[in-house]
Amino acid sequence: MTKVVGKPLKRKEDPKLITGNGQFTDDIKLTGMLYMAVKRSQHAHARIKRISVDAALKLPGVVAVYTGKDVQDKIKPIRSIWLVPGCDLIAKDRVPLAVDKVNYTGEAVAVVIAESRYLASDALDLIDVVYEELPAVVHQEAAIEGSAPVIYNDVPGNVAFTWKAGEVPEEVFANAEVVVKQRFYEQRVAANPMETRGAVAQYNPGSGELTLWCTSQNPHIHRLQYSEALGISETKLRIIAPDVGGGFGAKIAVYTEEALAAFAAMDLKQPVKWIEDRQEHFLATSHARDQVITTELAGTKDGKILAIRTRNVASLGAYLSTMGAGVPTIDFGLMVTGAYTIPYAQAETIGVYTNTTPTDAYRGAGKPEASYQIERIVSLFAEKIGMDPVEVRRKNLVQKGSFPYTNPMGCNYDSGDYQKVLEQALEAAGYAGLRKEQEEARKNGRLLGIGISTYVELCGLGPSAVAGAIGFGGGLYENCTVRVHPSGKVTVLTGASPHGQGEGTTFAQVVAEKFGIPIEDVELFHGDTHMISMGWGTYGSRTTPVAGGALAIAADRVIEKAIKIAAHELEVSPEELKFEDGAFMVKGDPDKKRTFKEIAWSANNAWNLPAGVEPALEGQCFFDPPDFVYPFGAHICVVEVDPDTGVVDLKKYVSVDDVGRILNPLIVEGQVHGGLAQGIGQALWEQTVYSEKGQLLSGTFMDYAMPKAKFFPMIESSFVESPSPVNPLGAKGVGETGTTAAPSAVVNAVMDALKPYGVVDLEMPLTPEKVWKAIQKGRAVK
Amino acid sequence: MIPVSFDYVRAASIPEAIQLLKNSNGEGKLIAGGHSLVPLMKFRLSNPGTLIDISDVNEMKGVGIVGSRLVVGALTTHAEVAEDTAVLAHLPVLAEAAKQIGDMQVRNKGTVGGNIAHADPSADLPAVALALDAVVHLTGEDGEEKVPIQEFLLGPFITSLPETSVVTAISFAVPPAGTQSTYLKYFHPASGYAVVGVCAVGGKTAEGLVNHVRIGITGAGDCAFRTEQAEKFLFGKPATLENIKQAASLAAADGDMGEDLFASSEYRAHLCKVYTERALRKVLG
Amino acid sequence: MTKKWNVEVKVNGRVKRAEVEPRLLLVHLLRDEFNLTGTHIGCDTSQCGACTVMMDGKAVKSCTVLAVQADGAEIQTVEGLGTVDQLHPIQAGFWEKHGLQCGFCTPGIMMAVNGLLQDNLNPSEAEIRDALDGVICRCTGYQFIVKAVQQAAETIRNSQQQSQVVPAEGGSV
């Protein structure tokens, strides 16, 4: 039996997707299905004086119109699931439809249910809402000033919470030889999966069962929340995530439109479909980042870092989204020291309500922000003491042999050789040669820049006891069932909910290798709360480390049971058997054996089972990992800036990542590429922008620059594998490496390019105009 | 994103299109490729009562040489222009620009006439049209009319096209022998439209004196414009780098610079200068 | 009430008819009337290309074409590209080179690639990236899409060479 784990196998998921046979939410069509469209506020902050729906109701084909008043007693507000403790959090829950007041542009005020999506669109134009505009507050730093308009009377200064972790004794900064301080703005961005959100709801008035197909990364969390909001027992609410066209965090959050579609389906006793269009998606689906981070570093002249102190003013948007409070606090604050041995750290985060779309997780969620500020400040520190940024990193990286390393916030970095990864990246990029090339280029007035990021991130969420301690309203274990059918073919069921990450293949690889069967014999099933035991979904690079852990153990349980049955049939004790290449063999007498397939049949027919062994062959595991995992990597970016226009040309990008044990290198590399495109996108092009009055100015793909193929060179990726000790597969997770590493690698490169002009920092995205203006300013100073 | 309901009719000939426009009482709009109009209709920013489909009017298709002018039928797609042998032989700059419009799918459907008639201030063709002394051929109730491009483009999405007239073709002057031309575009990273697009045509005498120069700029402002001051400065002077730079510094002088999320008017003016310099160096270097 | 139009299109080789409102978008005709749901919608502004189909042999964005404009046209969607048993080289390339992750944009991207390769079977990396200007993929960072296109081009080139070689008996390769 050849080994399949670690092989670059093509994906099992693909044949249906490349032939147009995928089934995404909008592909579902039910008899009698109605269509929902949402009337949204055009104001960022306004009182609702009156809503007239009569004209809409009169339009032929319109079945119903609901306003906030119609549903306020029927659908409960959607709670945030992550109530971070110890920070006096005031959580503002989303109501299904605004009743008295709207708090951001795009907030839903009414829904229309009609016989077609065309008619539903027409009806929206016939709903008349009279508003009384209120002054809006858009930016978080303005929102906490005393003079700012207050969104909620019981939230003074718009401050939802003030969170603190760690402490740096004042004398560390007072006595430090070198102190570097910089304000960074992690601009607001949008995850923008290519499939927008959507839902199809079907209600059976006889059984009282409601089936909700929706674009979810975590159907069980959606069930938890919607069963509460709609007052339906979990036994009657079936959430199905069909094929999901990307999520990147935006489909973790629990929103109101899906609940409204479900409510309408129950009320009208007809199926209801709602599909967000892209403009709606920009308004109604969570945004991310939007954190103003001020970082101070204390260090020595010879390059040792002594302390990091951060203050993060984070915009939550108008409501506390599902994980809205956790992202800028726990996810960010625990990782502010990055991959370095820094004795002291302190993080403070102020969560602020603003008249904007709520913010929530986006690929990396808090870790990209933490990584950005530490990787930028370390490069600024190097600059200040006149040391090569690589040298400063070499001096401070967590040393080989000191794992697990506990950072000042209590995180236990699991494994690795950070120096080796860095050296491998330097080698791959030809760092020494690049510096020489840069020197030559500068002589000719060319602006070549080299940027480095040695990031580490907290992934594989996570131990449930920790989840409870940090206020997460659920567990973070994961579940896998390995079901062996009479034929020996295997179905794996998991509570994780992959939507492009390829576990249909990698999990099959694991099972195929464990059982010694062909990968074709293994199918992964997920995304259905009626069929799958409790699970928590796909996000936070948790599927392979956590669900994969459950998978490995569940598969081992199958083998354990199968050995008992095989031993019974071969009339030996289980200890006398070994299981290799799909066969249970008597040690020393390999001809005496049973194949996996034979035992699958024996177990399922149960004609002759050993005493105390139950029929069938199925293993299940709820794996609660003992700790998080910590992917690490070194990325090197080379750019050339056009001094005439400020355009940044991405010349080279080298990534070396240690994501633990690799199950399928093809899929892992694909994950790196995708994350990098988003991370580079944030550094150079993407930004969600509001006007001062809270109008969304970047509300279509005409304005919001999604990275395109021609923006990139070929990325040079390679890997180092240090298995993680905290899960059976040794995996660390890979999905979020790119968004965590790339922004600082790119910005460090551009700042390095602009060094001749004395530019210290620019806010992302580094649009040509911004860069050009910095060059102009530098020229003037010169 | 769903358009408002409308009536749809097809015209088989130019006179029929004119008659249908007349019948629609100002509520009618012509549609060919639809790639300018349909997106606006989906946003309900344009809500014509009647769409008159002229895509079957064969006399408005194709490219030909008439005297010293290249005539492009209004229904010719950008993809066809980019590959057309007459265009490549006589006006390669038009193909160069056509290749940079939108993306492959848009070029397959979008038409030259639609692009010009839509008068999007960030569209590429107006720059080329201005640099090549283009003339818009119209047919209306009173017959045919030829309108110089500068009199046709009046502002953002505003033209002098009468309500019941049809743009049938655009003709471009083939520049004198020995001239060079180019279209350089700084594209918007999201929309792909021109933040600034510069079309320059230039020629010089054996002695190196500039004897032909035309520069059209699009994207920078509310309306594409000819850089008359830059052209005037350069004409008759030696085509030196210094003169090119000085001319380029006048590039924005004839336009009203616009401003959006991506680029301020200051930056756009600067881009006009940089891209004009680059274009002039290419055609006069 | 606006007058409905009868449209007839040949979709993936089969003639189909429908009575449509003039405002019906081609993508909705394909998806909702003809149940060809492989073609997707990712934006409203003709940027993302998830809705790309071949119309009379050219790649177009079906969200920006009215169904009435497609009357009489030949349309090819992803469902007409190849089957699981007999994949088109583009599909095979995307599969083998891991050119897709969530797979939502993939049908449109493959149709755009189809448009590229029918004009240019030997595209450079830059030409491939340019041809992908009308599509957006959020998952892959395009790296493996580029490789998928290169592989597809090579497969098609090879098969064309072979088919040219076969009839030329005795000729040199």
CSV table of N, CA and C in Angstrom, one decimal, chain B residues 17-113:
chain,number,residue,atom,x,y,z
B,17,ALA,N,-34.5,52.4,-37.0
B,17,ALA,CA,-34.1,52.8,-35.7
B,17,ALA,C,-34.5,54.3,-35.4
B,18,ILE,N,-34.4,55.1,-36.3
B,18,ILE,CA,-34.7,56.5,-36.1
B,18,ILE,C,-36.2,56.6,-35.9
B,19,GLN,N,-37.0,55.9,-36.7
B,19,GLN,CA,-38.5,55.9,-36.5
B,19,GLN,C,-38.8,55.4,-35.1
B,20,LEU,N,-38.2,54.4,-34.7
B,20,LEU,CA,-38.5,53.8,-33.3
B,20,LEU,C,-38.1,54.8,-32.2
B,21,LEU,N,-37.0,55.5,-32.4
B,21,LEU,CA,-36.6,56.5,-31.4
B,21,LEU,C,-37.7,57.6,-31.4
B,22,LYS,N,-38.1,57.9,-32.5
B,22,LYS,CA,-39.2,59.0,-32.6
B,22,LYS,C,-40.4,58.5,-31.9
B,23,ASN,N,-40.8,57.3,-32.1
B,23,ASN,CA,-42.0,56.7,-31.5
B,23,ASN,C,-41.9,56.7,-30.0
B,24,SER,N,-40.7,56.6,-29.5
B,24,SER,CA,-40.6,56.3,-28.0
B,24,SER,C,-40.7,57.6,-27.2
B,25,ASN,N,-40.9,58.7,-27.9
B,25,ASN,CA,-41.1,60.0,-27.2
B,25,ASN,C,-40.1,60.3,-26.1
B,26,GLY,N,-38.8,60.2,-26.5
B,26,GLY,CA,-37.7,60.5,-25.6
B,26,GLY,C,-37.5,59.5,-24.6
B,27,GLU,N,-38.2,58.4,-24.6
B,27,GLU,CA,-38.0,57.3,-23.6
B,27,GLU,C,-37.2,56.2,-24.1
B,28,GLY,N,-36.8,56.3,-25.4
B,28,GLY,CA,-36.1,55.2,-26.0
B,28,GLY,C,-34.6,55.3,-25.9
B,29,LYS,N,-34.0,54.2,-25.9
B,29,LYS,CA,-32.5,54.1,-25.9
B,29,LYS,C,-32.1,53.0,-26.9
B,30,LEU,N,-31.0,53.3,-27.6
B,30,LEU,CA,-30.5,52.3,-28.5
B,30,LEU,C,-29.6,51.3,-27.7
B,31,ILE,N,-29.7,50.1,-28.1
B,31,ILE,CA,-28.8,49.1,-27.5
B,31,ILE,C,-28.1,48.3,-28.5
B,32,ALA,N,-26.8,48.1,-28.4
B,32,ALA,CA,-26.1,47.2,-29.3
B,32,ALA,C,-25.4,46.1,-28.5
B,33,GLY,N,-24.2,46.4,-28.0
B,33,GLY,CA,-23.6,45.4,-27.1
B,33,GLY,C,-24.2,45.5,-25.7
B,34,GLY,N,-24.6,46.6,-25.4
B,34,GLY,CA,-25.3,46.8,-24.1
B,34,GLY,C,-24.3,46.9,-22.9
B,35,HIS,N,-23.0,47.0,-23.2
B,35,HIS,CA,-22.1,46.9,-22.1
B,35,HIS,C,-21.9,48.3,-21.4
B,36,SER,N,-22.4,49.3,-21.9
B,36,SER,CA,-22.4,50.6,-21.2
B,36,SER,C,-23.8,50.7,-20.5
B,37,LEU,N,-24.8,50.3,-21.2
B,37,LEU,CA,-26.2,50.6,-20.8
B,37,LEU,C,-26.7,49.6,-19.7
B,38,VAL,N,-26.5,48.4,-20.0
B,38,VAL,CA,-27.1,47.3,-19.1
B,38,VAL,C,-26.6,47.5,-17.6
B,39,PRO,N,-25.3,47.7,-17.4
B,39,PRO,CA,-24.9,47.9,-16.0
B,39,PRO,C,-25.7,49.1,-15.3
B,40,LEU,N,-25.8,50.2,-16.0
B,40,LEU,CA,-26.6,51.3,-15.5
B,40,LEU,C,-28.0,51.0,-15.2
B,41,MET,N,-28.6,50.2,-16.1
B,41,MET,CA,-30.0,49.8,-15.9
B,41,MET,C,-30.2,48.9,-14.7
B,42,LYS,N,-29.2,48.0,-14.5
B,42,LYS,CA,-29.3,47.1,-13.4
B,42,LYS,C,-29.2,47.9,-12.1
B,43,PHE,N,-28.5,49.0,-12.0
B,43,PHE,CA,-28.5,49.8,-10.8
B,43,PHE,C,-29.7,50.8,-10.8
B,44,ARG,N,-30.5,50.7,-11.8
B,44,ARG,CA,-31.7,51.5,-12.0
B,44,ARG,C,-31.3,53.0,-12.1
B,45,LEU,N,-30.1,53.3,-12.6
B,45,LEU,CA,-29.7,54.6,-12.8
B,45,LEU,C,-30.1,55.1,-14.2
B,46,SER,N,-30.4,54.2,-15.1
B,46,SER,CA,-30.9,54.5,-16.4
B,46,SER,C,-32.1,53.6,-16.6
B,47,ASN,N,-33.3,54.2,-16.8
B,47,ASN,CA,-34.5,53.5,-16.9
B,47,ASN,C,-35.3,53.8,-18.2
B,48,PRO,N,-34.7,53.4,-19.3
B,48,PRO,CA,-35.4,53.7,-20.6
B,48,PRO,C,-36.7,53.0,-20.7
B,49,GLY,N,-37.7,53.6,-21.3
B,49,GLY,CA,-39.0,53.0,-21.5
B,49,GLY,C,-39.0,52.0,-22.5
B,50,THR,N,-38.1,52.2,-23.6
B,50,THR,CA,-38.0,51.3,-24.7
B,50,THR,C,-36.6,51.1,-25.1
B,51,LEU,N,-36.2,49.9,-25.2
B,51,LEU,CA,-34.9,49.6,-25.7
B,51,LEU,C,-35.0,49.2,-27.2
B,52,ILE,N,-34.2,49.9,-28.0
B,52,ILE,CA,-34.3,49.6,-29.5
B,52,ILE,C,-33.0,48.9,-29.8
B,53,ASP,N,-33.1,47.7,-30.2
B,53,ASP,CA,-31.9,46.9,-30.4
B,53,ASP,C,-31.5,47.0,-31.9
B,54,ILE,N,-30.3,47.6,-32.0
B,54,ILE,CA,-29.8,47.8,-33.4
B,54,ILE,C,-28.7,46.9,-33.8
B,55,SER,N,-28.5,45.8,-33.0
B,55,SER,CA,-27.4,45.0,-33.3
B,55,SER,C,-27.4,44.2,-34.6
B,56,ASP,N,-28.6,44.2,-35.2
B,56,ASP,CA,-28.7,43.5,-36.5
B,56,ASP,C,-28.5,44.5,-37.7
B,57,VAL,N,-28.3,45.7,-37.5
B,57,VAL,CA,-28.1,46.7,-38.6
B,57,VAL,C,-26.7,46.5,-39.2
B,58,ASN,N,-26.7,45.7,-40.2
B,58,ASN,CA,-25.4,45.3,-40.8
B,58,ASN,C,-24.6,46.5,-41.3
B,59,GLU,N,-25.3,47.5,-41.9
B,59,GLU,CA,-24.6,48.6,-42.5
B,59,GLU,C,-23.7,49.4,-41.5
B,60,MET,N,-23.9,49.1,-40.2
B,60,MET,CA,-23.2,49.8,-39.1
B,60,MET,C,-22.0,49.0,-38.6
B,61,LYS,N,-21.7,48.0,-39.3
B,61,LYS,CA,-20.6,47.1,-38.9
B,61,LYS,C,-19.4,47.2,-39.8
B,62,GLY,N,-18.3,47.0,-39.3
B,62,GLY,CA,-17.1,46.8,-40.1
B,62,GLY,C,-16.2,48.1,-40.2
B,63,VAL,N,-15.1,47.9,-40.8
B,63,VAL,CA,-14.1,49.0,-40.9
B,63,VAL,C,-13.7,49.2,-42.3
B,64,GLY,N,-13.5,50.4,-42.7
B,64,GLY,CA,-13.1,50.7,-44.1
B,64,GLY,C,-12.2,51.9,-44.2
B,65,ILE,N,-11.5,52.1,-45.3
B,65,ILE,CA,-10.7,53.3,-45.5
B,65,ILE,C,-11.4,54.1,-46.5
B,66,VAL,N,-11.7,55.4,-46.2
B,66,VAL,CA,-12.3,56.3,-47.1
B,66,VAL,C,-11.4,57.5,-47.2
B,67,GLY,N,-10.7,57.6,-48.3
B,67,GLY,CA,-9.8,58.7,-48.5
B,67,GLY,C,-8.7,58.6,-47.5
B,68,SER,N,-8.4,59.6,-46.7
B,68,SER,CA,-7.4,59.6,-45.7
B,68,SER,C,-7.9,59.3,-44.3
B,69,ARG,N,-9.2,58.7,-44.3
B,69,ARG,CA,-9.8,58.4,-43.0
B,69,ARG,C,-10.1,57.0,-42.9
B,70,LEU,N,-10.1,56.5,-41.7
B,70,LEU,CA,-10.5,55.1,-41.4
B,70,LEU,C,-11.9,55.2,-40.7
B,71,VAL,N,-12.8,54.5,-41.4
B,71,VAL,CA,-14.2,54.6,-40.9
B,71,VAL,C,-14.5,53.3,-40.1
B,72,VAL,N,-15.0,53.5,-38.9
B,72,VAL,CA,-15.3,52.3,-38.1
B,72,VAL,C,-16.8,52.3,-37.8
B,73,GLY,N,-17.5,51.3,-38.3
B,73,GLY,CA,-18.9,51.2,-38.1
B,73,GLY,C,-19.2,51.2,-36.6
B,74,ALA,N,-20.3,51.8,-36.2
B,74,ALA,CA,-20.6,52.0,-34.8
B,74,ALA,C,-20.8,50.6,-34.1
B,75,LEU,N,-21.2,49.6,-34.8
B,75,LEU,CA,-21.5,48.3,-34.2
B,75,LEU,C,-20.3,47.4,-34.1
B,76,THR,N,-19.1,47.9,-34.6
B,76,THR,CA,-17.9,47.1,-34.6
B,76,THR,C,-17.5,46.9,-33.1
B,77,THR,N,-17.2,45.7,-32.7
B,77,THR,CA,-16.8,45.5,-31.3
B,77,THR,C,-15.3,45.9,-31.1
B,78,HIS,N,-15.0,46.1,-29.9
B,78,HIS,CA,-13.6,46.5,-29.6
B,78,HIS,C,-12.7,45.3,-30.0
B,79,ALA,N,-13.1,44.1,-29.8
B,79,ALA,CA,-12.3,42.9,-30.1
B,79,ALA,C,-12.1,42.9,-31.6
B,80,GLU,N,-13.1,43.3,-32.4
B,80,GLU,CA,-13.0,43.3,-33.9
B,80,GLU,C,-12.0,44.4,-34.3
B,81,VAL,N,-12.1,45.5,-33.6
B,81,VAL,CA,-11.2,46.6,-33.9
B,81,VAL,C,-9.7,46.2,-33.7
B,82,ALA,N,-9.5,45.6,-32.5
B,82,ALA,CA,-8.2,45.2,-32.1
B,82,ALA,C,-7.5,44.2,-33.1
B,83,GLU,N,-8.3,43.5,-33.8
B,83,GLU,CA,-7.8,42.5,-34.7
B,83,GLU,C,-7.9,42.9,-36.2
B,84,ASP,N,-8.6,44.0,-36.5
B,84,ASP,CA,-8.9,44.3,-37.9
B,84,ASP,C,-7.6,44.7,-38.7
B,85,THR,N,-7.6,44.1,-39.8
B,85,THR,CA,-6.3,44.3,-40.6
B,85,THR,C,-6.2,45.7,-41.1
B,86,ALA,N,-7.3,46.4,-41.5
B,86,ALA,CA,-7.2,47.8,-41.9
B,86,ALA,C,-6.7,48.6,-40.7
B,87,VAL,N,-7.3,48.4,-39.5
B,87,VAL,CA,-6.9,49.1,-38.4
B,87,VAL,C,-5.4,48.9,-38.1
B,88,LEU,N,-5.0,47.7,-38.1
B,88,LEU,CA,-3.6,47.4,-37.8
B,88,LEU,C,-2.6,48.0,-38.8
B,89,ALA,N,-3.1,48.1,-40.1
B,89,ALA,CA,-2.2,48.6,-41.1
B,89,ALA,C,-2.2,50.1,-41.1
B,90,HIS,N,-3.3,50.8,-40.8
B,90,HIS,CA,-3.4,52.2,-41.0
B,90,HIS,C,-3.4,53.0,-39.7
B,91,LEU,N,-4.0,52.4,-38.6
B,91,LEU,CA,-4.2,53.1,-37.4
B,91,LEU,C,-3.9,52.1,-36.2
B,92,PRO,N,-2.6,51.6,-36.1
B,92,PRO,CA,-2.4,50.6,-35.1
B,92,PRO,C,-2.7,51.1,-33.7
B,93,VAL,N,-2.6,52.4,-33.5
B,93,VAL,CA,-2.9,53.0,-32.2
B,93,VAL,C,-4.3,52.7,-31.7
B,94,LEU,N,-5.2,52.6,-32.7
B,94,LEU,CA,-6.6,52.3,-32.4
B,94,LEU,C,-6.8,50.9,-31.9
B,95,ALA,N,-6.0,50.0,-32.5
B,95,ALA,CA,-6.0,48.6,-32.0
B,95,ALA,C,-5.3,48.6,-30.6
B,96,GLU,N,-4.3,49.3,-30.4
B,96,GLU,CA,-3.6,49.3,-29.2
B,96,GLU,C,-4.5,49.8,-28.0
B,97,ALA,N,-5.3,50.8,-28.3
B,97,ALA,CA,-6.3,51.3,-27.3
B,97,ALA,C,-7.4,50.3,-27.2
B,98,ALA,N,-7.9,49.7,-28.2
B,98,ALA,CA,-9.1,48.8,-28.2
B,98,ALA,C,-8.7,47.6,-27.3
B,99,LYS,N,-7.5,47.2,-27.4
B,99,LYS,CA,-7.0,46.0,-26.6
B,99,LYS,C,-7.0,46.3,-25.1
B,100,GLN,N,-7.0,47.6,-24.8
B,100,GLN,CA,-6.9,48.0,-23.3
B,100,GLN,C,-8.3,48.4,-22.7
B,101,ILE,N,-9.3,48.3,-23.6
B,101,ILE,CA,-10.7,48.6,-23.0
B,101,ILE,C,-11.2,47.4,-22.2
B,102,GLY,N,-11.7,47.7,-21.0
B,102,GLY,CA,-12.3,46.7,-20.2
B,102,GLY,C,-11.5,45.4,-20.1
B,103,ASP,N,-12.2,44.3,-20.4
B,103,ASP,CA,-11.5,43.0,-20.4
B,103,ASP,C,-11.9,42.2,-21.6
B,104,MET,N,-11.4,41.0,-21.8
B,104,MET,CA,-11.7,40.3,-23.0
B,104,MET,C,-13.2,40.1,-23.2
B,105,GLN,N,-14.0,39.8,-22.2
B,105,GLN,CA,-15.4,39.6,-22.4
B,105,GLN,C,-16.1,40.9,-22.8
B,106,VAL,N,-15.7,42.0,-22.2
B,106,VAL,CA,-16.3,43.3,-22.5
B,106,VAL,C,-16.0,43.7,-23.9
B,107,ARG,N,-14.7,43.4,-24.3
B,107,ARG,CA,-14.3,43.8,-25.7
B,107,ARG,C,-15.1,42.9,-26.7
B,108,ASN,N,-15.5,41.7,-26.3
B,108,ASN,CA,-16.2,40.9,-27.3
B,108,ASN,C,-17.6,41.4,-27.5
B,109,LYS,N,-18.1,42.2,-26.6
B,109,LYS,CA,-19.5,42.6,-26.7
B,109,LYS,C,-19.7,44.1,-26.9
B,110,GLY,N,-18.8,44.8,-26.3
B,110,GLY,CA,-18.9,46.3,-26.3
B,110,GLY,C,-18.5,46.8,-27.7
B,111,THR,N,-19.2,47.9,-28.1
B,111,THR,CA,-19.0,48.4,-29.5
B,111,THR,C,-18.4,49.8,-29.4
B,112,VAL,N,-17.8,50.2,-30.5
B,112,VAL,CA,-17.2,51.5,-30.7
B,112,VAL,C,-18.2,52.6,-30.5
B,113,GLY,N,-19.3,52.4,-31.2
B,113,GLY,CA,-20.4,53.4,-31.2
B,113,GLY,C,-20.9,53.6,-29.8
